[in-house]
């Protein structure tokens, strides 16, 4: 560490400063020393609890490891097992289905609500605050009441019975359990998207909209040709955030369904948790983590593609 | 709720806009009468659906009977606080609250101190390895938390950190978003301030304590609230690391109540109690909350 501190390489790039003769290199050395010292606690913490475990997590997926400490090289065995495991495919199917339903719904609702509270009017602050309440609420805490909401005695089945439906509990139907979880997920997240898009709407130049208005463009045309193009970066950012969050849905599942009924709501992270902490099969759990990582990377690459043009 | 003062100064002739006298009126782009009615209906429906679960939570928590029917059970009469008494009298609930407080408060202090130090270093200092360190922080944002979960747990198990406070707290302090936020803010502070301090003979620690930290107060307040929220609401790590009920946080404890056959009203009473600090914090700081999210994209 001390050898790194003596390195004067950074000195000439230091800009500004009072031009005292010889003062610069001393200052640069002090800068280097304090810089390193100030960044080090956080960096060490990252090394121990993020980089290290991330690399170990990928590495572990090639091993068989149990709590007794026996570590055995397995090569691709964990991944081969994964590919042949119907439970994995079920978890992947549920995760993708959840994402495909939740992301467009959440984005759409966020957009509609952001547009609705875009202009100032009496009470606008109230609505913005209310829509953000679920975002700061833990889904573990809210999940309990949603279990009741979707139960046979709850509002959803009661209202559907009034409308002539069967009135069954959504959470015990393998067909309706994912839509029910999606609704809860959207409830808990759309306020966040609304605020992000609201910030994006600030970027829309008012002059342009007023000009379009005087040219006779209706609200839909103004949205399509003026608002939407300016909103694109925020929408993409949000789409990526929402997609990765949906890939990783867990709290909600744990509290509301435990993956049931009959693995109807069994997601990848839930499977990772099960394999790691119920069956104590660390290598296999790590392999599921790698699959999740790969999915996230694909989303990141797609995002790059689209955002590369913007910026 | 937002900007009531602007409301007062607005000319009474245009009561529908809250724009102050110096701003150009929005009237040209104001929605039509029909648009306003539609917007009103949409917002009313949206906020009813948003608030409904909270309402149901509180009313059911106040119902001693086990059969909860819709809609009769949601009518606000024949209420009873026995579930709250049950939940608050339990030793467990007190312990879980204490654990949540320890987890959140210690983490807030530690993250604020470390993130502002690192943010200062990355924003204003040149040192060997700076770029590499910073890019590795950025890269880690792409790696899902769950990839690191199993190895972190194994390391903690080896070090004897399972079922301890330090095992609970330490891994969660590696917070990349906090470092980014602090770096971004400190970058905006003028270099001249730090150079002047140096000329006056202030050491680095003094510069940091007397110049950087006081200037960072607003961003520290926002970040502190978010970190508090993250930890108060955190679930998976406390679930994994806390083996005995004594080490559970509120979220883990209340989830366990739900797994056992505890009456719904008692579980919900616990949830309501656990939500109080969050809603209180939001009531005090909702403006900076919303602005914080809008500017930085970080989330509660």
Coordinates of C-alpha atoms in Angstrom, one line a residue:
Chain A
X1 CA 0.0 0.0 0.0
X2 CA 2.8 2.4 0.9
X3 CA 4.4 1.9 -2.5
X4 CA 1.2 2.9 -4.2
X5 CA 1.0 6.1 -2.1
X6 CA 4.4 7.3 -3.2
X7 CA 3.5 7.1 -6.9
X8 CA 3.6 10.6 -8.2
X9 CA 2.0 9.6 -11.5
X10 CA -1.3 11.4 -10.7
X11 CA 0.4 14.8 -10.0
X12 CA 0.5 16.4 -13.4
X13 CA -3.1 15.8 -14.1
X14 CA -4.3 17.7 -11.0
X15 CA -6.0 20.8 -12.2
X16 CA -6.2 24.3 -10.6
X17 CA -4.8 25.0 -7.2
X18 CA -2.7 28.0 -6.2
X19 CA 0.4 28.0 -8.3
X20 CA 3.0 27.7 -5.5
X21 CA 6.3 26.4 -6.6
X22 CA 6.6 22.7 -5.5
X23 CA 3.3 22.9 -3.8
X24 CA 1.5 20.8 -6.4
X25 CA 3.3 17.5 -6.0
X26 CA 3.0 17.7 -2.2
X27 CA -0.6 18.4 -2.5
X28 CA -1.1 15.6 -5.1
X29 CA 0.6 13.2 -2.7
X30 CA -1.7 14.3 0.1
X31 CA -4.7 14.0 -2.2
X32 CA -3.6 10.4 -3.2
X33 CA -3.2 9.5 0.4
X34 CA -6.5 10.8 1.7
X35 CA -8.3 9.7 -1.4
X36 CA -7.2 6.2 -0.8
X37 CA -7.8 6.4 2.9
X38 CA -11.3 7.7 2.5
X39 CA -12.3 5.3 -0.3
X40 CA -10.8 2.2 1.4
X41 CA -13.4 1.4 4.1
X42 CA -16.2 1.2 1.5
X43 CA -13.9 -0.6 -1.0
X44 CA -12.9 -3.3 1.5
X45 CA -16.5 -3.8 2.4
X46 CA -17.3 -4.3 -1.3
X47 CA -14.5 -6.6 -1.7
X48 CA -15.7 -8.7 1.2
X49 CA -19.4 -8.7 0.6
X50 CA -20.0 -7.9 -3.1
X51 CA -17.1 -8.7 -5.5
X52 CA -15.8 -11.6 -3.5
X53 CA -19.2 -13.3 -3.1
X54 CA -20.1 -12.5 -6.7
X55 CA -17.1 -14.2 -8.1
X56 CA -17.5 -17.0 -5.5
X57 CA -21.1 -17.3 -6.5
X58 CA -20.3 -17.9 -10.1
X59 CA -17.4 -20.2 -9.1
X60 CA -19.6 -22.2 -6.7
X61 CA -22.0 -23.1 -9.5
X62 CA -19.3 -25.5 -10.8
X63 CA -18.9 -27.3 -7.5
X64 CA -20.8 -29.5 -5.2
X65 CA -20.5 -28.0 -1.7
X66 CA -22.2 -28.7 1.6
X67 CA -22.0 -27.2 5.0
X68 CA -19.6 -29.9 6.2
X69 CA -17.1 -28.3 4.0
X70 CA -16.6 -30.9 1.3
X71 CA -16.0 -29.1 -2.0
X72 CA -16.1 -31.2 -5.1
X73 CA -15.5 -30.0 -8.7
X74 CA -18.5 -30.9 -10.7
X75 CA -17.9 -29.0 -13.9
X76 CA -21.2 -28.3 -15.7
X77 CA -23.1 -30.9 -13.7
X78 CA -25.2 -28.3 -11.9
X79 CA -26.2 -26.7 -15.1
X80 CA -26.9 -30.0 -16.8
X81 CA -29.1 -30.9 -13.8
X82 CA -30.8 -27.5 -14.1
X83 CA -31.6 -28.0 -17.8
X84 CA -33.1 -31.4 -17.0
X85 CA -35.0 -30.2 -14.0
X86 CA -38.7 -29.6 -14.6
X87 CA -38.8 -27.5 -11.4
X88 CA -36.3 -25.1 -12.9
X89 CA -38.3 -24.8 -16.1
X90 CA -41.4 -24.2 -14.0
X91 CA -39.6 -21.5 -12.0
X92 CA -38.3 -19.9 -15.2
X93 CA -41.8 -20.0 -16.7
X94 CA -43.4 -18.4 -13.7
X95 CA -40.7 -15.7 -13.5
X96 CA -41.0 -14.8 -17.2
X97 CA -44.8 -14.8 -17.0
X98 CA -44.7 -12.6 -14.0
X99 CA -42.3 -10.2 -15.7
X100 CA -44.3 -10.2 -19.0
X101 CA -47.5 -9.3 -17.2
X102 CA -46.1 -7.0 -14.5
X103 CA -43.7 -4.8 -16.5
X104 CA -46.1 -3.5 -19.2
X105 CA -48.9 -3.1 -16.7
X106 CA -46.7 -1.2 -14.2
X107 CA -45.2 1.0 -17.0
X108 CA -48.6 1.8 -18.5
X109 CA -50.1 2.7 -15.1
X110 CA -47.0 4.7 -14.2
X111 CA -47.3 6.6 -17.5
X112 CA -51.1 7.3 -17.2
X113 CA -50.7 8.5 -13.6
X114 CA -47.6 10.6 -14.4
X115 CA -49.6 12.3 -17.2
X116 CA -52.6 12.8 -14.8
X117 CA -50.5 14.6 -12.1
X118 CA -48.2 16.3 -14.5
X119 CA -49.8 19.8 -14.4
X120 CA -50.3 21.7 -11.2
X121 CA -53.8 21.8 -9.9
X122 CA -55.5 21.9 -6.5
X123 CA -54.6 18.7 -4.6
X124 CA -51.9 17.4 -7.0
X125 CA -49.5 17.0 -4.2
X126 CA -52.0 14.8 -2.4
X127 CA -52.3 12.4 -5.3
X128 CA -48.5 12.2 -5.8
X129 CA -48.0 11.4 -2.2
X130 CA -50.7 8.8 -2.0
X131 CA -49.5 6.9 -5.1
X132 CA -46.0 6.8 -3.5
X133 CA -47.2 5.3 -0.2
X134 CA -47.1 1.6 -1.5
X135 CA -43.6 2.2 -2.7
X136 CA -42.2 2.8 0.8
X137 CA -44.4 0.0 2.3
X138 CA -42.8 -3.3 2.8
X139 CA -44.5 -6.0 0.8
X140 CA -44.0 -8.4 3.6
X141 CA -46.3 -6.2 5.7
X142 CA -48.8 -5.4 2.9
X143 CA -48.7 -9.0 1.6
X144 CA -50.7 -10.2 4.6
X145 CA -53.7 -8.0 3.9
X146 CA -53.5 -9.0 0.2
X147 CA -53.8 -12.6 1.1
X148 CA -57.2 -11.7 2.6
X149 CA -58.0 -9.5 -0.4
X150 CA -57.7 -12.5 -2.8
X151 CA -59.2 -15.1 -0.4
X152 CA -62.7 -16.6 -0.8
X153 CA -64.1 -14.1 1.8
X154 CA -62.2 -11.2 0.3
X155 CA -63.3 -8.4 -2.0
X156 CA -61.9 -9.9 -5.3
X157 CA -63.8 -13.1 -5.2
X158 CA -66.9 -11.5 -3.6
X159 CA -67.1 -8.9 -6.4
X160 CA -66.5 -11.5 -9.0
X161 CA -69.3 -13.6 -7.5
X162 CA -71.6 -10.5 -7.7
X163 CA -70.7 -10.4 -11.4
X164 CA -71.6 -14.0 -11.9
X165 CA -68.1 -15.5 -11.5
X166 CA -67.1 -18.6 -9.5
X167 CA -65.8 -16.6 -6.5
X168 CA -62.8 -18.8 -5.9
X169 CA -59.7 -17.8 -4.1
X170 CA -57.2 -16.5 -6.6
X171 CA -54.2 -17.6 -4.6
X172 CA -55.2 -21.2 -4.6
X173 CA -55.8 -21.3 -8.4
X174 CA -52.8 -22.2 -10.4
X175 CA -54.2 -20.1 -13.3
X176 CA -55.0 -17.0 -11.2
X177 CA -52.2 -16.9 -8.7
X178 CA -49.6 -15.2 -10.9
X179 CA -52.1 -12.5 -12.1
X180 CA -53.0 -11.9 -8.4
X181 CA -49.3 -11.5 -7.5
X182 CA -48.8 -9.2 -10.5
X183 CA -51.6 -6.9 -9.3
X184 CA -50.0 -6.7 -5.9
X185 CA -46.6 -6.1 -7.5
X186 CA -48.0 -3.3 -9.7
X187 CA -49.8 -1.8 -6.7
X188 CA -46.5 -1.6 -4.9
X189 CA -44.4 -0.2 -7.7
X190 CA -46.3 2.1 -10.1
X191 CA -45.8 5.1 -7.8
X192 CA -42.1 4.8 -8.3
X193 CA -42.4 4.7 -12.1
X194 CA -44.8 7.7 -11.8
X195 CA -42.1 9.8 -10.1
X196 CA -39.4 8.8 -12.6
X197 CA -41.6 9.7 -15.5
X198 CA -42.8 12.9 -13.8
X199 CA -39.1 13.9 -13.7
X200 CA -38.8 12.9 -17.4
X201 CA -41.8 15.1 -18.3
X202 CA -39.9 18.1 -16.9
X203 CA -37.6 17.7 -20.0
X204 CA -40.4 18.3 -22.4
X205 CA -40.1 21.9 -23.7
X206 CA -43.4 23.8 -23.1
X207 CA -42.8 26.0 -26.1
X208 CA -42.9 23.0 -28.4
X209 CA -46.2 21.8 -26.9
X210 CA -47.7 25.3 -27.1
X211 CA -46.6 25.6 -30.7
X212 CA -48.2 22.3 -31.5
X213 CA -51.3 23.4 -29.8
X214 CA -51.6 26.5 -31.9
X215 CA -51.0 24.4 -35.0
X216 CA -54.1 22.5 -33.9
X217 CA -52.6 19.3 -32.6
X218 CA -54.9 17.4 -30.3
X219 CA -53.8 15.9 -27.0
X220 CA -53.1 12.5 -28.6
X221 CA -51.0 14.0 -31.4
X222 CA -49.1 16.1 -28.9
X223 CA -48.4 13.1 -26.7
X224 CA -47.3 11.0 -29.7
X225 CA -45.0 13.5 -31.4
X226 CA -43.7 15.7 -28.7
X227 CA -44.1 14.2 -25.2
X228 CA -43.2 10.6 -26.0
X229 CA -39.9 11.2 -27.8
X230 CA -38.7 13.3 -24.9
X231 CA -39.8 10.6 -22.4
X232 CA -38.0 7.8 -24.1
X233 CA -34.9 7.7 -21.9
X234 CA -36.9 7.7 -18.7
X235 CA -39.2 5.0 -20.1
X236 CA -36.2 2.8 -21.0
X237 CA -34.6 3.3 -17.7
X238 CA -37.8 2.3 -16.0
X239 CA -38.3 -0.7 -18.3
X240 CA -34.9 -2.1 -17.3
X241 CA -35.4 -1.4 -13.6
X242 CA -38.8 -3.0 -13.6
X243 CA -37.7 -6.0 -15.6
X244 CA -34.7 -6.8 -13.3
X245 CA -36.9 -6.2 -10.2
X246 CA -39.5 -8.6 -11.6
X247 CA -36.9 -11.2 -12.3
X248 CA -36.0 -11.1 -8.6
X249 CA -39.4 -11.1 -7.1
X250 CA -39.3 -12.8 -3.7
X251 CA -40.8 -11.1 -0.6
X252 CA -44.2 -11.1 -2.2
X253 CA -44.1 -14.8 -3.0
X254 CA -42.7 -15.8 0.3
X255 CA -45.4 -14.0 2.3
X256 CA -48.4 -14.6 0.0
X257 CA -48.1 -18.1 -1.5
X258 CA -44.8 -19.8 -0.6
X259 CA -44.5 -20.7 -4.3
X260 CA -47.9 -22.5 -4.3
X261 CA -50.3 -23.9 -5.3
X262 CA -48.4 -26.8 -6.8
X263 CA -45.5 -24.5 -7.7
X264 CA -47.9 -22.2 -9.6
X265 CA -46.0 -19.1 -8.3
X266 CA -42.6 -20.7 -7.9
X267 CA -40.0 -18.1 -9.1
X268 CA -36.3 -18.4 -9.7
X269 CA -35.3 -16.5 -6.5
X270 CA -37.7 -18.6 -4.6
X271 CA -36.1 -21.8 -6.0
X272 CA -32.6 -20.4 -5.2
X273 CA -33.8 -19.8 -1.6
X274 CA -35.3 -23.3 -1.4
X275 CA -32.2 -25.0 -2.8
X276 CA -29.8 -23.0 -0.8
X277 CA -31.5 -22.8 2.6
X278 CA -34.0 -25.6 2.7
X279 CA -32.1 -28.4 0.8
X280 CA -28.7 -26.9 1.6
X281 CA -27.5 -27.6 -2.0
X282 CA -25.3 -24.5 -2.4
X283 CA -23.8 -25.5 -5.8
X284 CA -27.2 -25.9 -7.4
X285 CA -28.5 -22.7 -5.8
X286 CA -25.4 -20.8 -7.1
X287 CA -26.1 -22.2 -10.6
X288 CA -29.7 -20.7 -10.4
X289 CA -28.1 -17.4 -9.4
X290 CA -25.9 -17.6 -12.5
X291 CA -29.0 -18.2 -14.7
X292 CA -30.6 -15.1 -13.1
X293 CA -27.4 -13.1 -13.7
X294 CA -27.4 -14.2 -17.4
X295 CA -31.0 -13.0 -17.8
X296 CA -30.1 -9.6 -16.2
X297 CA -27.2 -9.3 -18.6
X298 CA -29.4 -9.9 -21.6
X299 CA -31.7 -7.1 -20.4
X300 CA -28.6 -4.8 -19.9
X301 CA -27.4 -5.5 -23.4
X302 CA -30.8 -4.9 -25.0
X303 CA -30.9 -1.6 -23.0
X304 CA -27.5 -0.6 -24.4
X305 CA -28.7 -1.2 -27.9
X306 CA -31.7 1.1 -27.5
X307 CA -30.1 3.7 -25.2
X308 CA -26.9 3.8 -27.2
X309 CA -28.7 5.8 -29.9
X310 CA -30.1 8.2 -27.3
X311 CA -26.9 9.2 -25.6
Chain B
X1 CA -50.4 19.4 0.0
X2 CA -47.6 20.7 -2.1
X3 CA -46.9 24.4 -2.2
X4 CA -49.9 25.8 -0.3
X5 CA -48.2 29.2 -0.3
X6 CA -48.3 29.4 -4.1
X7 CA -52.0 28.7 -3.8
X8 CA -52.4 31.8 -1.6
X9 CA -50.5 34.2 -3.8
X10 CA -52.3 33.1 -7.0
X11 CA -54.8 35.6 -8.3
X12 CA -58.3 34.6 -7.3
X13 CA -59.5 34.9 -10.9
X14 CA -57.7 31.7 -11.9
X15 CA -58.4 29.3 -9.0
X16 CA -57.7 26.2 -11.1
X17 CA -54.0 26.8 -11.4
X18 CA -51.6 27.1 -8.5
X19 CA -48.9 28.9 -10.5
X20 CA -47.5 32.0 -8.9
X21 CA -47.9 35.4 -10.4
X22 CA -44.5 35.4 -12.0
X23 CA -44.9 32.2 -13.9
X24 CA -46.4 32.0 -17.3
X25 CA -49.9 30.6 -17.0
X26 CA -50.4 27.0 -18.1
X27 CA -53.8 27.8 -19.4
X28 CA -52.9 27.2 -23.1
X29 CA -52.2 23.6 -22.3
X30 CA -54.7 23.1 -19.5
X31 CA -57.0 20.2 -20.1
X32 CA -60.5 20.9 -21.3
X33 CA -63.4 20.6 -18.9
X34 CA -64.1 17.1 -20.1
X35 CA -60.4 16.3 -19.7
X36 CA -60.5 17.6 -16.1
X37 CA -63.5 15.5 -15.2
X38 CA -61.8 12.4 -16.7
X39 CA -58.6 13.1 -14.8
X40 CA -60.5 13.6 -11.6
X41 CA -62.3 10.3 -12.0
X42 CA -59.0 8.5 -12.8
X43 CA -57.2 10.0 -9.8
X44 CA -60.1 9.3 -7.5
X45 CA -60.3 5.6 -8.6
X46 CA -56.5 5.3 -8.4
X47 CA -56.2 6.7 -5.0
X48 CA -59.1 4.6 -3.6
X49 CA -57.5 1.4 -4.9
X50 CA -54.1 2.5 -3.5
X51 CA -55.5 3.3 -0.1
X52 CA -57.9 0.4 0.2
X53 CA -55.3 -2.2 1.4
X54 CA -54.1 0.2 4.1
X55 CA -57.7 0.8 5.2
X56 CA -58.5 -2.9 5.2
X57 CA -55.3 -3.5 7.2
X58 CA -56.3 -1.1 10.0
X59 CA -60.0 -2.1 10.1
X60 CA -59.3 -5.9 10.2
X61 CA -56.6 -5.4 12.8
X62 CA -59.4 -3.9 14.9
X63 CA -61.6 -7.0 14.5
X64 CA -61.4 -9.7 17.1
X65 CA -63.6 -12.2 15.3
X66 CA -61.8 -14.6 12.9
X67 CA -64.3 -14.6 10.0
X68 CA -63.6 -11.5 7.9
X69 CA -66.2 -11.0 5.2
X70 CA -66.3 -8.5 2.5
X71 CA -67.8 -5.9 2.6
X72 CA -69.5 -6.2 6.0
X73 CA -66.2 -6.6 8.0
X74 CA -64.8 -3.4 6.5
X75 CA -67.5 -1.2 8.0
X76 CA -65.9 0.9 10.7
X77 CA -68.0 -0.2 13.7
X78 CA -67.8 -2.7 16.5
X79 CA -64.0 -2.1 16.6
X80 CA -61.8 -3.5 19.3
X81 CA -58.2 -2.9 20.1
X82 CA -57.5 -6.3 21.6
X83 CA -55.3 -7.5 18.7
X84 CA -53.1 -4.4 19.2
X85 CA -52.9 -5.2 22.9
X86 CA -52.0 -8.8 22.2
X87 CA -49.3 -7.9 19.7
X88 CA -47.8 -5.2 21.8
X89 CA -47.8 -7.3 25.0
X90 CA -45.9 -10.1 23.3
X91 CA -42.2 -10.1 24.2
X92 CA -41.3 -11.1 20.6
X93 CA -42.7 -8.0 19.0
X94 CA -40.7 -5.8 21.3
X95 CA -37.5 -7.7 20.5
X96 CA -38.2 -7.6 16.8
X97 CA -38.8 -3.9 16.9
X98 CA -35.6 -3.4 18.8
X99 CA -33.7 -5.5 16.2
X100 CA -35.2 -3.5 13.3
X101 CA -34.2 -0.3 15.1
X102 CA -30.7 -1.5 15.7
X103 CA -30.4 -2.8 12.1
X104 CA -31.7 0.4 10.5
X105 CA -30.1 3.0 12.7
X106 CA -26.6 1.5 12.9
X107 CA -26.7 1.0 9.1
X108 CA -27.8 4.6 8.4
X109 CA -25.0 6.0 10.5
X110 CA -22.4 3.7 9.0
X111 CA -23.5 4.1 5.4
X112 CA -23.7 7.8 5.7
X113 CA -20.2 8.1 7.1
X114 CA -18.6 5.7 4.7
X115 CA -20.5 6.8 1.6
X116 CA -19.7 10.5 2.2
X117 CA -16.0 9.7 2.7
X118 CA -15.9 7.5 -0.4
X119 CA -18.0 10.0 -2.3
X120 CA -15.6 12.8 -1.4
X121 CA -12.6 10.7 -2.4
X122 CA -14.1 9.8 -5.8
X123 CA -15.4 13.3 -6.5
X124 CA -12.4 15.4 -5.5
X125 CA -9.3 13.3 -5.0
X126 CA -6.9 11.6 -7.4
X127 CA -5.4 8.4 -6.1
X128 CA -4.1 5.3 -7.6
X129 CA -6.8 2.8 -8.4
X130 CA -9.5 5.4 -8.4
X131 CA -11.0 4.6 -11.8
X132 CA -10.7 0.8 -11.3
X133 CA -12.5 1.1 -7.9
X134 CA -15.2 3.3 -9.2
X135 CA -15.9 1.1 -12.3
X136 CA -16.1 -2.0 -10.2
X137 CA -18.8 -0.3 -8.1
X138 CA -20.7 0.5 -11.3
X139 CA -20.3 -3.0 -12.6
X140 CA -21.7 -4.5 -9.4
X141 CA -25.0 -2.8 -9.9
X142 CA -25.6 -5.2 -12.8
X143 CA -24.9 -8.3 -10.7
X144 CA -28.1 -9.4 -9.0
X145 CA -27.9 -9.4 -5.2
X146 CA -29.0 -13.1 -5.2
X147 CA -25.8 -14.2 -6.9
X148 CA -23.8 -13.0 -3.8
X149 CA -26.3 -14.4 -1.3
X150 CA -25.1 -18.0 -1.0
X151 CA -21.3 -17.2 -0.7
X152 CA -22.0 -14.3 1.7
X153 CA -24.0 -16.6 3.9
X154 CA -21.3 -19.3 3.8
X155 CA -18.6 -16.8 4.8
X156 CA -20.8 -15.5 7.6
X157 CA -21.5 -19.1 8.8
X158 CA -17.7 -19.8 8.8
X159 CA -17.0 -16.5 10.7
X160 CA -19.7 -17.2 13.3
X161 CA -21.9 -14.3 12.1
X162 CA -25.1 -16.3 11.9
X163 CA -27.6 -15.1 14.5
X164 CA -25.5 -12.0 15.4
X165 CA -26.0 -8.3 15.0
X166 CA -22.7 -7.8 13.1
X167 CA -23.6 -10.7 10.8
X168 CA -26.9 -9.0 10.1
X169 CA -25.5 -5.5 9.6
X170 CA -22.1 -5.8 8.1
X171 CA -22.9 -7.2 4.6
X172 CA -25.7 -4.7 4.0
X173 CA -23.3 -1.7 4.4
X174 CA -21.8 -2.3 1.0
X175 CA -24.1 0.2 -0.7
X176 CA -23.1 1.3 -4.2
X177 CA -26.0 3.6 -4.7
X178 CA -25.1 5.6 -1.6
X179 CA -21.6 6.1 -2.9
X180 CA -22.9 7.2 -6.4
X181 CA -25.3 9.7 -4.8
X182 CA -22.7 11.2 -2.5
X183 CA -20.1 11.4 -5.3
X184 CA -22.5 13.1 -7.6
X185 CA -23.4 15.7 -5.0
X186 CA -19.9 16.4 -3.8
X187 CA -18.7 16.8 -7.4
X188 CA -21.0 19.8 -7.6
X189 CA -19.3 21.6 -4.7
X190 CA -16.8 24.2 -5.8
X191 CA -13.1 23.1 -5.6
X192 CA -12.1 26.6 -4.4
X193 CA -13.7 25.8 -1.0
X194 CA -11.4 22.9 -0.4
X195 CA -8.4 24.7 -1.6
X196 CA -9.1 27.7 0.6
X197 CA -9.4 25.3 3.6
X198 CA -6.1 23.8 2.7
X199 CA -4.4 27.1 2.5
X200 CA -5.8 28.0 5.9
X201 CA -4.0 25.0 7.1
X202 CA -7.0 22.7 7.8
X203 CA -6.1 19.0 7.7
X204 CA -8.1 16.6 5.6
X205 CA -10.2 15.3 8.4
X206 CA -11.0 18.9 9.4
X207 CA -11.9 19.8 5.9
X208 CA -14.1 16.8 5.7
X209 CA -15.8 17.4 9.0
X210 CA -16.2 21.2 8.8
X211 CA -16.7 21.8 5.1
X212 CA -17.9 18.6 3.3
X213 CA -20.3 17.2 5.8
X214 CA -22.2 20.5 6.6
X215 CA -22.6 21.2 2.9
X216 CA -23.9 17.7 2.3
X217 CA -26.7 18.0 4.9
X218 CA -29.6 18.0 2.4
X219 CA -28.3 15.0 0.5
X220 CA -27.4 13.2 3.7
X221 CA -31.0 13.7 5.0
X222 CA -32.4 12.2 1.8
X223 CA -30.0 9.3 1.7
X224 CA -30.4 8.7 5.4
X225 CA -34.1 8.3 4.9
X226 CA -33.7 5.9 2.0
X227 CA -31.2 3.8 3.9
X228 CA -33.5 3.7 6.9
X229 CA -36.3 2.5 4.7
X230 CA -34.2 -0.1 2.9
X231 CA -33.2 -1.7 6.1
X232 CA -36.5 -1.4 7.9
X233 CA -38.2 -3.1 4.9
X234 CA -35.4 -5.6 4.2
X235 CA -36.5 -9.2 4.4
X236 CA -34.3 -11.8 2.7
X237 CA -31.0 -11.3 4.4
X238 CA -32.5 -10.9 7.9
X239 CA -34.6 -14.1 7.2
X240 CA -31.5 -16.0 6.3
X241 CA -29.1 -14.8 8.9
X242 CA -31.5 -14.8 11.9
X243 CA -31.9 -18.4 13.1
X244 CA -33.5 -17.8 16.4
X245 CA -36.6 -15.7 16.9
X246 CA -34.6 -13.4 19.2
X247 CA -32.6 -12.1 16.2
X248 CA -35.5 -11.6 13.7
X249 CA -36.4 -8.2 12.5
X250 CA -40.0 -7.0 12.3
X251 CA -40.5 -8.1 8.7
X252 CA -39.2 -11.6 9.5
X253 CA -41.1 -11.8 12.7
X254 CA -44.4 -10.7 11.1
X255 CA -43.9 -13.1 8.2
X256 CA -43.5 -15.9 10.8
X257 CA -46.7 -14.9 12.6
X258 CA -48.4 -15.4 9.3
X259 CA -46.9 -18.9 8.9
X260 CA -48.1 -19.9 12.3
X261 CA -51.9 -20.0 12.8
X262 CA -52.0 -16.6 14.5
X263 CA -55.3 -14.7 13.9
X264 CA -55.3 -12.4 11.0
X265 CA -56.1 -9.4 13.1
X266 CA -53.1 -9.9 15.3
X267 CA -50.7 -10.3 12.3
X268 CA -52.2 -7.1 10.7
X269 CA -51.9 -5.2 14.0
X270 CA -48.2 -6.1 13.9
X271 CA -48.0 -4.9 10.3
X272 CA -49.7 -1.6 11.2
X273 CA -47.3 -1.1 14.1
X274 CA -44.3 -1.8 11.8
X275 CA -45.6 0.7 9.2
X276 CA -45.9 3.5 11.7
X277 CA -42.2 4.7 11.6
X278 CA -42.1 4.6 7.8
X279 CA -45.3 6.6 7.4
X280 CA -44.1 9.0 10.1
X281 CA -40.8 9.5 8.2
X282 CA -42.7 10.0 5.0
X283 CA -45.1 12.5 6.5
X284 CA -42.2 14.6 7.7
X285 CA -40.0 14.3 4.6
X286 CA -42.3 13.6 1.7
X287 CA -41.1 16.5 -0.4
X288 CA -37.4 15.5 -0.2
X289 CA -38.5 11.8 -0.7
X290 CA -40.2 12.5 -4.0
X291 CA -37.5 14.8 -5.2
X292 CA -34.8 12.3 -4.2
X293 CA -36.4 9.6 -6.3
X294 CA -37.0 11.9 -9.2
X295 CA -33.4 13.1 -9.3
X296 CA -31.5 10.0 -8.5
X297 CA -33.8 7.0 -9.3
X298 CA -33.1 5.5 -6.0
X299 CA -36.1 3.8 -4.4
X300 CA -37.6 3.2 -1.0

